[in-house]
Amino acid sequence: MQHIKNYINGQLVEPVSKSYLDNYNPATGKVYSYIPDSDEKDVEIAYAAAKAAFASWSVTSKDQRSKYLLKIAALIEKNLDKLALAESIDNGKPLKLAKTVDIPRAAANFHFYGTGILHYASHAHSMEETAINYTLRQPVGVAGCISPWNLPLYLFSWKIAPALAAGCTVVAKPSEVTPMTAYLLSEICIEAGLPAGVLNIVHGLGGKVGNAIVSHKDIPLISFTGGTVTGKHIASVAAPMFKKLSLELGGKNPNIIFADCDYDKMLSTTIHSSFSNQGEICLCGSRIFIERKLYDKFKNDFVAKTKELVVGNPLDDKTRVGAIVSKGHHEKIMSYIKLAEEEGGKILCGGKIVKGAGELAEGYYIEPTVIEGLAYNCRTNQEEIFGPVVTITPFDTEEEALMMANSTVYGLASVLWTQDLTRAHRVANLIHAGIVWINCWLLRDLRTPFGGVKASGVGREGGFEALDFFTEPKNVCVKLS
Ligand code: NDP
């Protein structure tokens, strides 16, 4: 069976401990490869390599850095099929999704920042004849990048690409649950000729490797995407060390559907925004609020469409809902479905474990689930489930919809469906979220600020915001006379 390796100082290496963790295929529930069980010793070696590489990478021209990133993007595109298959097996997501979304987006991330850095400029502030100020933007140093399991290469590269473009070197940790494409990325970086130590990938557990990165006294910046509880812990360690922090955390996103929406477009998009990637996208809308006069029609049509979704083998072209990423997460989602029933919810469809056939018999499958009849402020409607489970709730007025939408501790993304432009802008202005989609979902322009408010995070990724994050501004004031 394959043993994944760490990528440190340009080499594929074993963990210092020589011990490995099991890596499961969620479609079968079987171990199919092994992951380095690295610890702070590996992080220290990676840090030393990154620090040494920083001396030259930080002064490598933007043109040259751009060329490396574009080469990595091209190699990701060239290896699309291999990477998509690896992502599907590692994560349980439908192969089709990995081929059309995850891997193309990972290539786009490198492409975007490989070109974006060429257009990144800093400011100058003239004091007329007295003086001129200009701002240098200098790479911060060795960046610590930690990413989750739901969109493995997509989110891993969303951090690494801007960090490298900005001139930082990186010590990165992918989720131990889905390490495979990060490993394949290290092979790609070697093929692209990326200088040794510029990117270092250390595999292993959050409590060991993640913690060693976050608490490392000489890593001045942490870019983290993951759960809110983990984010809170990371902030408590990093903030007293005055580290720069970007935290992209959990969500409990509302979809608000007004009766005047473009119904067919809304219905098909709401199926995607509910169940894509088994509902394991931080941007999925898990609380659906429907104007009462549309409620019954929506309920019947939505449930009928949900029942049509094929659940099963991620590698099968017909599959729309694959396997849940891990046994532990499968149990967590099922416990929330039980809680929803205890809280008085009525399961309109789904709610059960799906048993696969043959080698899929031990896989982690759940029927896409629609629940109604819950109070907006019950636990099921307030806590992040992160699975193929949505609740539907009617509303009478715009104010009521907004009150319910804004009632959670989260504020990541939101979706509005209406043909009334004035109302769309008014509600967009009042909703507590970092991202509002009007009459669409997951339409992404990589130049836009990406992130959440309240317990959904601190800071923004995307566009020049990420390059600002990975650089430190320094103002230089020149007296003219
Ligand atoms: P976790 O917070 O459990 O883990 C995220 C990463 O942090 C993993 O690599 C994990 O390692 C690591 N980690 C865990 N503990 C520590 C620690 N003490 N110190 C440093 N690193 C640590 O999140 P999940 O992987 O379960 O991802 C799902 C969550 O991510 C959901 O809440 C989802 O909403 C959120 N998310 C947010 C996004 C956004 O843009 N706002 C986008 C995508 C997901 P290990 O895997 O070994 O535990």
PDB file of C-alpha atoms in Angstrom, residues 50-190:
ATOM      1  CA  ALA A  50      11.487  27.542   4.459  1.00  0.00           C
ATOM      2  CA  LYS A  51      13.548  30.101   6.344  1.00  0.00           C
ATOM      3  CA  ALA A  52      16.654  29.370   4.271  1.00  0.00           C
ATOM      4  CA  ALA A  53      14.621  29.542   1.043  1.00  0.00           C
ATOM      5  CA  PHE A  54      13.014  32.834   2.072  1.00  0.00           C
ATOM      6  CA  ALA A  55      16.336  34.649   1.681  1.00  0.00           C
ATOM      7  CA  SER A  56      16.286  34.097  -2.069  1.00  0.00           C
ATOM      8  CA  TRP A  57      12.556  33.592  -2.829  1.00  0.00           C
ATOM      9  CA  SER A  58      11.588  36.903  -1.224  1.00  0.00           C
ATOM     10  CA  VAL A  59      13.905  38.748  -3.618  1.00  0.00           C
ATOM     11  CA  THR A  60      13.207  36.576  -6.660  1.00  0.00           C
ATOM     12  CA  SER A  61      11.566  38.814  -9.253  1.00  0.00           C
ATOM     13  CA  LYS A  62       7.787  38.783  -9.530  1.00  0.00           C
ATOM     14  CA  ASP A  63       8.198  37.660 -13.143  1.00  0.00           C
ATOM     15  CA  GLN A  64      10.176  34.629 -12.096  1.00  0.00           C
ATOM     16  CA  ARG A  65       7.807  33.718  -9.246  1.00  0.00           C
ATOM     17  CA  SER A  66       4.941  34.080 -11.676  1.00  0.00           C
ATOM     18  CA  LYS A  67       6.598  31.639 -14.090  1.00  0.00           C
ATOM     19  CA  TYR A  68       6.850  28.960 -11.392  1.00  0.00           C
ATOM     20  CA  LEU A  69       3.206  29.382 -10.425  1.00  0.00           C
ATOM     21  CA  LEU A  70       2.030  29.243 -14.016  1.00  0.00           C
ATOM     22  CA  LYS A  71       4.069  26.094 -14.564  1.00  0.00           C
ATOM     23  CA  ILE A  72       2.423  24.486 -11.533  1.00  0.00           C
ATOM     24  CA  ALA A  73      -1.006  25.538 -12.887  1.00  0.00           C
ATOM     25  CA  ALA A  74      -0.213  23.971 -16.261  1.00  0.00           C
ATOM     26  CA  LEU A  75       0.929  20.721 -14.624  1.00  0.00           C
ATOM     27  CA  ILE A  76      -2.250  20.545 -12.539  1.00  0.00           C
ATOM     28  CA  GLU A  77      -4.256  20.914 -15.750  1.00  0.00           C
ATOM     29  CA  LYS A  78      -2.147  18.257 -17.460  1.00  0.00           C
ATOM     30  CA  ASN A  79      -2.777  15.867 -14.549  1.00  0.00           C
ATOM     31  CA  LEU A  80      -6.476  16.688 -14.250  1.00  0.00           C
ATOM     32  CA  ASP A  81      -7.716  13.103 -14.544  1.00  0.00           C
ATOM     33  CA  LYS A  82      -5.178  11.690 -12.107  1.00  0.00           C
ATOM     34  CA  LEU A  83      -5.766  14.431  -9.535  1.00  0.00           C
ATOM     35  CA  ALA A  84      -9.557  14.249  -9.848  1.00  0.00           C
ATOM     36  CA  LEU A  85      -9.543  10.495  -9.335  1.00  0.00           C
ATOM     37  CA  ALA A  86      -7.271  10.868  -6.295  1.00  0.00           C
ATOM     38  CA  GLU A  87      -9.511  13.583  -4.842  1.00  0.00           C
ATOM     39  CA  SER A  88     -12.648  11.529  -5.342  1.00  0.00           C
ATOM     40  CA  ILE A  89     -11.165   8.432  -3.721  1.00  0.00           C
ATOM     41  CA  ASP A  90      -9.678  10.364  -0.814  1.00  0.00           C
ATOM     42  CA  ASN A  91     -12.698  12.541  -0.053  1.00  0.00           C
ATOM     43  CA  GLY A  92     -15.730  10.571  -1.298  1.00  0.00           C
ATOM     44  CA  LYS A  93     -16.898  13.355  -3.618  1.00  0.00           C
ATOM     45  CA  PRO A  94     -18.299  12.469  -7.045  1.00  0.00           C
ATOM     46  CA  LEU A  95     -15.491  12.118  -9.569  1.00  0.00           C
ATOM     47  CA  LYS A  96     -17.432  14.363 -11.911  1.00  0.00           C
ATOM     48  CA  LEU A  97     -17.375  17.166  -9.331  1.00  0.00           C
ATOM     49  CA  ALA A  98     -13.647  16.769  -8.741  1.00  0.00           C
ATOM     50  CA  LYS A  99     -13.070  16.926 -12.506  1.00  0.00           C
ATOM     51  CA  THR A 100     -15.242  19.949 -13.147  1.00  0.00           C
ATOM     52  CA  VAL A 101     -14.814  21.969  -9.943  1.00  0.00           C
ATOM     53  CA  ASP A 102     -12.044  20.980  -7.510  1.00  0.00           C
ATOM     54  CA  ILE A 103      -9.072  20.401  -9.769  1.00  0.00           C
ATOM     55  CA  PRO A 104      -9.804  23.099 -12.380  1.00  0.00           C
ATOM     56  CA  ARG A 105     -10.159  25.548  -9.490  1.00  0.00           C
ATOM     57  CA  ALA A 106      -6.823  24.460  -7.979  1.00  0.00           C
ATOM     58  CA  ALA A 107      -5.168  25.186 -11.346  1.00  0.00           C
ATOM     59  CA  ALA A 108      -7.064  28.486 -11.517  1.00  0.00           C
ATOM     60  CA  ASN A 109      -5.753  29.485  -8.086  1.00  0.00           C
ATOM     61  CA  PHE A 110      -2.143  29.142  -9.246  1.00  0.00           C
ATOM     62  CA  HIS A 111      -2.950  30.796 -12.547  1.00  0.00           C
ATOM     63  CA  PHE A 112      -4.815  33.658 -10.887  1.00  0.00           C
ATOM     64  CA  TYR A 113      -2.026  34.502  -8.429  1.00  0.00           C
ATOM     65  CA  GLY A 114       0.710  33.743 -10.974  1.00  0.00           C
ATOM     66  CA  THR A 115      -0.719  36.551 -13.094  1.00  0.00           C
ATOM     67  CA  GLY A 116      -2.190  38.637 -10.254  1.00  0.00           C
ATOM     68  CA  ILE A 117       1.205  39.286  -8.700  1.00  0.00           C
ATOM     69  CA  LEU A 118       2.288  40.995 -11.924  1.00  0.00           C
ATOM     70  CA  HIS A 119      -0.480  43.560 -11.469  1.00  0.00           C
ATOM     71  CA  TYR A 120      -0.063  44.096  -7.744  1.00  0.00           C
ATOM     72  CA  ALA A 121       1.007  47.669  -6.993  1.00  0.00           C
ATOM     73  CA  SER A 122       1.537  49.649  -3.822  1.00  0.00           C
ATOM     74  CA  HIS A 123       0.444  53.163  -2.960  1.00  0.00           C
ATOM     75  CA  ALA A 124       2.190  56.542  -2.911  1.00  0.00           C
ATOM     76  CA  HIS A 125       0.936  59.540  -0.951  1.00  0.00           C
ATOM     77  CA  SER A 126       2.179  62.913  -2.040  1.00  0.00           C
ATOM     78  CA  MET A 127       2.426  65.807   0.472  1.00  0.00           C
ATOM     79  CA  GLU A 128       2.719  68.278  -2.360  1.00  0.00           C
ATOM     80  CA  GLU A 129       6.126  70.031  -2.280  1.00  0.00           C
ATOM     81  CA  THR A 130       6.912  68.874   1.265  1.00  0.00           C
ATOM     82  CA  ALA A 131       7.393  65.139   0.935  1.00  0.00           C
ATOM     83  CA  ILE A 132       6.338  61.963  -0.769  1.00  0.00           C
ATOM     84  CA  ASN A 133       5.376  58.757   0.977  1.00  0.00           C
ATOM     85  CA  TYR A 134       5.581  55.448  -0.775  1.00  0.00           C
ATOM     86  CA  THR A 135       4.545  52.101   0.617  1.00  0.00           C
ATOM     87  CA  LEU A 136       6.668  49.030   0.182  1.00  0.00           C
ATOM     88  CA  ARG A 137       4.809  45.705   0.382  1.00  0.00           C
ATOM     89  CA  GLN A 138       7.285  43.122   1.609  1.00  0.00           C
ATOM     90  CA  PRO A 139       6.650  39.392   2.045  1.00  0.00           C
ATOM     91  CA  VAL A 140       6.007  38.649   5.716  1.00  0.00           C
ATOM     92  CA  GLY A 141       8.257  35.593   6.023  1.00  0.00           C
ATOM     93  CA  VAL A 142       7.530  31.898   6.483  1.00  0.00           C
ATOM     94  CA  ALA A 143       3.771  31.445   6.229  1.00  0.00           C
ATOM     95  CA  GLY A 144       1.878  28.675   8.033  1.00  0.00           C
ATOM     96  CA  CYS A 145      -1.040  27.410   5.910  1.00  0.00           C
ATOM     97  CA  ILE A 146      -3.582  24.920   7.294  1.00  0.00           C
ATOM     98  CA  SER A 147      -6.534  23.636   5.275  1.00  0.00           C
ATOM     99  CA  PRO A 148      -9.581  21.350   5.730  1.00  0.00           C
ATOM    100  CA  TRP A 149     -10.830  18.169   4.025  1.00  0.00           C
ATOM    101  CA  ASN A 150     -13.921  19.269   2.132  1.00  0.00           C
ATOM    102  CA  LEU A 151     -12.294  20.844  -0.945  1.00  0.00           C
ATOM    103  CA  PRO A 152      -8.777  19.526  -0.364  1.00  0.00           C
ATOM    104  CA  LEU A 153      -6.579  20.755  -3.231  1.00  0.00           C
ATOM    105  CA  TYR A 154      -8.903  23.661  -4.047  1.00  0.00           C
ATOM    106  CA  LEU A 155      -8.558  25.230  -0.576  1.00  0.00           C
ATOM    107  CA  PHE A 156      -4.940  24.175  -0.026  1.00  0.00           C
ATOM    108  CA  SER A 157      -3.891  25.959  -3.226  1.00  0.00           C
ATOM    109  CA  TRP A 158      -6.111  28.975  -2.406  1.00  0.00           C
ATOM    110  CA  LYS A 159      -3.647  29.731   0.411  1.00  0.00           C
ATOM    111  CA  ILE A 160      -0.383  28.512  -1.025  1.00  0.00           C
ATOM    112  CA  ALA A 161      -0.642  30.287  -4.385  1.00  0.00           C
ATOM    113  CA  PRO A 162      -0.988  33.851  -2.999  1.00  0.00           C
ATOM    114  CA  ALA A 163       1.620  33.159  -0.311  1.00  0.00           C
ATOM    115  CA  LEU A 164       4.202  32.049  -2.882  1.00  0.00           C
ATOM    116  CA  ALA A 165       3.232  34.811  -5.313  1.00  0.00           C
ATOM    117  CA  ALA A 166       3.748  37.415  -2.581  1.00  0.00           C
ATOM    118  CA  GLY A 167       7.265  36.096  -1.887  1.00  0.00           C
ATOM    119  CA  CYS A 168       6.580  34.179   1.311  1.00  0.00           C
ATOM    120  CA  THR A 169       7.842  30.647   1.735  1.00  0.00           C
ATOM    121  CA  VAL A 170       5.429  28.156   3.222  1.00  0.00           C
ATOM    122  CA  VAL A 171       5.045  25.379   5.755  1.00  0.00           C
ATOM    123  CA  ALA A 172       1.664  23.850   4.962  1.00  0.00           C
ATOM    124  CA  LYS A 173      -0.513  21.154   6.454  1.00  0.00           C
ATOM    125  CA  PRO A 174      -3.419  19.639   4.531  1.00  0.00           C
ATOM    126  CA  SER A 175      -6.143  17.857   6.456  1.00  0.00           C
ATOM    127  CA  GLU A 176      -4.974  14.458   7.618  1.00  0.00           C
ATOM    128  CA  VAL A 177      -8.368  13.155   6.424  1.00  0.00           C
ATOM    129  CA  THR A 178      -7.625  14.029   2.754  1.00  0.00           C
ATOM    130  CA  PRO A 179      -3.865  14.271   2.160  1.00  0.00           C
ATOM    131  CA  MET A 180      -3.529  12.657  -1.279  1.00  0.00           C
ATOM    132  CA  THR A 181      -3.764  15.576  -3.688  1.00  0.00           C
ATOM    133  CA  ALA A 182      -1.455  17.695  -1.525  1.00  0.00           C
ATOM    134  CA  TYR A 183       1.050  14.853  -1.874  1.00  0.00           C
ATOM    135  CA  LEU A 184       0.540  14.809  -5.652  1.00  0.00           C
ATOM    136  CA  LEU A 185       1.018  18.577  -5.638  1.00  0.00           C
ATOM    137  CA  SER A 186       4.445  18.077  -4.077  1.00  0.00           C
ATOM    138  CA  GLU A 187       5.376  15.815  -7.006  1.00  0.00           C
ATOM    139  CA  ILE A 188       4.148  18.539  -9.366  1.00  0.00           C
ATOM    140  CA  CYS A 189       6.247  21.185  -7.580  1.00  0.00           C
ATOM    141  CA  ILE A 190       9.320  19.004  -8.007  1.00  0.00           C
TER     142      ILE A 190
END
